[in-house]
Short mmCIF file of C-alpha atoms in Angstrom, two decimals:
data_model
loop_
_atom_site.label_atom_id
_atom_site.label_comp_id
_atom_site.label_asym_id
_atom_site.label_seq_id
_atom_site.Cartn_x
_atom_site.Cartn_y
_atom_site.Cartn_z
CA MET I 497 1.51 24.52 -3.24
CA LYS I 498 0.43 23.51 -6.44
CA THR I 499 -0.12 19.91 -7.04
CA HIS I 500 -0.96 17.34 -10.22
CA SER I 501 -3.63 15.77 -8.48
CA LYS I 502 -6.13 16.38 -10.98
CA VAL I 503 -3.98 15.70 -13.97
CA LEU I 504 -2.80 12.35 -12.49
CA ALA I 505 -6.32 11.30 -11.39
CA SER I 506 -7.68 12.24 -15.31
CA LYS I 507 -4.51 9.78 -16.59
CA MET I 508 -5.62 7.14 -14.32
CA LYS I 509 -9.19 7.33 -15.35
CA GLN I 510 -8.13 7.22 -18.82
CA GLU I 511 -6.19 4.13 -18.04
CA GLY I 512 -9.30 2.37 -16.51
CA LEU I 513 -7.88 2.13 -13.21
CA PRO I 514 -10.63 1.54 -10.21
CA SER I 515 -11.67 4.58 -8.25
CA ILE I 516 -10.12 2.72 -4.95
CA ALA I 517 -6.88 2.82 -6.70
CA ILE I 518 -6.81 6.45 -7.82
CA ASP I 519 -8.13 7.33 -4.27
CA THR I 520 -5.60 5.63 -2.52
CA PHE I 521 -2.81 6.83 -4.70
CA LEU I 522 -4.16 10.44 -4.40
CA HIS I 523 -4.43 10.37 -0.64
CA TYR I 524 -0.60 9.05 -0.62
CA TYR I 525 0.24 11.82 -3.23
CA ALA I 526 -1.17 14.24 -1.01
CA GLN I 527 0.75 13.23 2.07
CA VAL I 528 4.08 13.52 0.01
CA VAL I 529 3.53 16.92 -1.48
CA SER I 530 2.96 18.09 2.09
CA GLY I 531 6.01 16.99 3.28
CA LYS I 532 4.95 13.74 5.08
CA THR I 533 7.73 11.15 5.24
CA GLY I 534 5.48 8.03 6.13
CA MET I 535 8.48 7.53 8.68
CA ILE I 536 7.28 5.16 11.79
CA CYS I 537 8.94 5.48 15.15
CA ASP I 538 10.11 1.86 16.93
CA ALA I 539 8.00 3.49 19.74
CA ASP I 540 4.79 3.21 17.83
CA ILE I 541 5.30 -0.23 16.53
CA ARG I 542 3.67 -2.91 18.20
CA PRO I 543 2.86 -6.97 17.68
CA VAL I 544 -0.31 -7.79 15.93
CA ASP I 545 -2.62 -9.23 18.27
CA PRO I 546 -4.07 -13.04 17.73
CA THR I 547 -7.52 -11.57 17.51
CA GLU I 548 -6.65 -8.96 14.67
CA ILE I 549 -5.60 -11.95 12.66
CA GLU I 550 -8.42 -13.12 10.32
CA SER I 551 -8.80 -16.92 10.06
CA TYR I 552 -8.26 -19.12 7.14
CA GLU I 553 -11.63 -20.02 6.84
CA THR I 554 -13.01 -16.49 6.71
CA LEU I 555 -10.36 -15.70 3.96
CA SER I 556 -10.99 -18.38 1.89
CA PRO I 557 -13.64 -16.79 -0.28
CA TYR I 558 -10.88 -14.41 -1.55
CA ILE I 559 -8.48 -16.97 -2.93
CA PRO I 560 -9.70 -16.89 -6.53
CA LEU I 561 -9.55 -13.26 -6.29
CA GLY I 562 -5.70 -13.16 -5.09
CA LEU I 563 -4.73 -15.80 -7.30
CA ASN I 564 -6.03 -13.76 -10.39
CA SER I 565 -4.34 -10.89 -9.05
CA MET I 566 -1.08 -12.48 -8.64
CA LYS I 567 -0.41 -11.97 -12.16
CA ARG I 568 -0.57 -8.03 -11.91
CA SER I 569 1.33 -8.02 -8.65
CA ALA I 570 5.16 -7.37 -7.45
CA ARG I 571 6.43 -8.92 -4.37
CA ILE I 572 9.88 -7.38 -3.01
CA VAL I 573 11.41 -9.10 -0.29
CA LEU I 574 14.23 -7.91 1.87
CA ASN I 575 16.49 -10.49 3.22
CA GLY I 576 19.45 -11.09 5.25
CA GLY I 577 20.40 -7.50 5.63
CA LEU I 578 19.78 -6.24 2.58
CA GLY I 579 17.10 -3.45 4.38
CA THR I 580 20.34 -2.34 6.56
CA SER I 581 22.39 -1.82 3.32
CA MET I 582 19.92 0.30 1.85
CA GLY I 583 19.68 2.37 4.95
CA LEU I 584 16.91 1.34 6.51
CA THR I 585 17.49 1.63 10.36
CA SER I 586 15.79 1.03 13.67
CA THR I 587 15.71 4.07 16.02
#
């Protein structure tokens, strides 16, 4: 199966994207090309354990980085049944 990974990586490098962004994109691109859907079954979903949540104090050094990245970010919120109307269902 032919993919366009090399061409895509080259274009992203030319645009100055960081290696981590390129590597992450190529990882998920390879999954899509191989036929993976990214579907998560309800049985595999579990609540987050409180021990897995970082405290605010340990995250506070990242506040300036987070605020700086906001101007280059998009936020998507699915409210009030919008997910259902878009075809997102639980099984």
